Amino acid sequence: MSLRTSARRVAAVAAGVLALTVGLALPAFAHVTIQPGTAEKGSFSKVAFRVPNERDDASTTKLVVDFPLDHPLPFVSVRPLPGWKVEVTEGKLPKPVQSKYGEITKAVTKITWSGGKIEPHQFQEFEVSLGGLPEDTDQLMFPATQTYSSGEVVKWADEPKADGSEAERPVPTLKLVAPSGEDEHGAGPSHSASPSAAASGGPTLHAENVAHSPAASDGTARLLAGAGLAVGVIGLVVAALALRRGRGTPAA
């Protein structure tokens, strides 16, 4: 076997390993998620719905996020996003829900972003301020629907499996944890909306122009770096074996 033939085989093997590695890794970070993934119970928190575009031949043009009705949120604020139109939908609850702000009879049921575009291999974050988060549950689920310019619609609404493994299209989930660092009066953030809005049965909605904070790491960079390292190691091993055979065998 000639060195040229060995080199061709090494390149083919490396390309195949790279394609397989990247193909297996893509589902791990192509999900629609909520960032950060945790917030304190009873608090006001700013979160972002992170939407990657995992298609090579279409752009994401619409996102619809459904809000929980069993634990309605009294206060919802949407941060404007240039190039995108946002529509906040309110609805009457199946039955009134009691909260520390009063009885809630109407709340946000979904938020729709449209008119913009997330190109292939890009992502976008859609920011929302939520409050007051419930204190009687450990998580809130926000089913999301992602629409592409090709007409394809993907629903991210699968709940975790019974065995604890990740679902195929996991629902964006906000974990709620016990409060920490509150003052003795349990005072909330200064930008919180007036509780009287919740008592009257309707959430308070407004566009919130606040400084952008760095998004929580989604691990994508580390995942790709790991995949690249694995491919590099495999390529070196295969190349070494091929060169050793080439030296020990007469040229064809």
XYZ file of N, CA, C and O in Angstrom, residues 75-80 88 129 191-193 204-209:
68
model
N -47.582 38.731 36.748
C -46.878 39.826 36.081
C -45.957 39.274 34.997
O -45.079 38.448 35.263
N -46.160 39.749 33.783
C -45.341 39.323 32.655
C -44.937 40.557 31.852
O -45.797 41.339 31.439
N -43.642 40.740 31.643
C -43.132 41.855 30.846
C -42.271 41.305 29.722
O -41.470 40.390 29.938
N -42.404 41.855 28.529
C -41.662 41.377 27.368
C -40.654 42.429 26.929
O -40.994 43.605 26.786
N -39.432 42.009 26.730
C -38.422 42.939 26.246
C -38.487 43.028 24.725
O -38.470 42.001 24.040
N -38.556 44.242 24.172
C -38.609 44.387 22.714
C -37.368 43.786 22.059
O -36.261 43.873 22.587
N -48.719 39.360 22.973
C -48.999 38.719 24.259
C -50.494 38.436 24.342
O -51.312 39.340 24.229
N -39.709 38.982 31.511
C -39.649 39.110 32.968
C -40.891 38.458 33.549
O -42.019 38.761 33.132
N -38.216 46.797 40.265
C -38.955 47.002 39.014
C -40.239 46.190 38.964
O -40.899 46.163 37.934
N -40.624 45.531 40.038
C -41.822 44.691 39.999
C -43.069 45.538 39.804
O -43.142 46.691 40.187
N -44.059 44.903 39.196
C -45.292 45.609 38.892
C -46.188 45.693 40.113
O -45.993 45.013 41.107
N -49.993 42.407 34.504
C -49.433 43.661 34.046
C -48.439 43.363 32.943
O -47.525 42.575 33.130
N -48.599 44.008 31.790
C -47.724 43.780 30.661
C -47.075 45.085 30.251
O -47.741 46.103 30.125
N -45.763 45.059 30.036
C -45.098 46.239 29.525
C -43.786 45.828 28.892
O -43.224 44.795 29.206
N -43.303 46.663 27.967
C -42.008 46.396 27.355
C -40.940 46.877 28.312
O -40.966 48.010 28.776
N -39.971 46.032 28.566
C -38.964 46.341 29.569
C -37.622 46.561 28.889
O -37.038 45.665 28.296
N -37.113 47.809 28.937
C -35.828 48.124 28.346
C -34.773 48.090 29.443
O -34.537 49.077 30.136
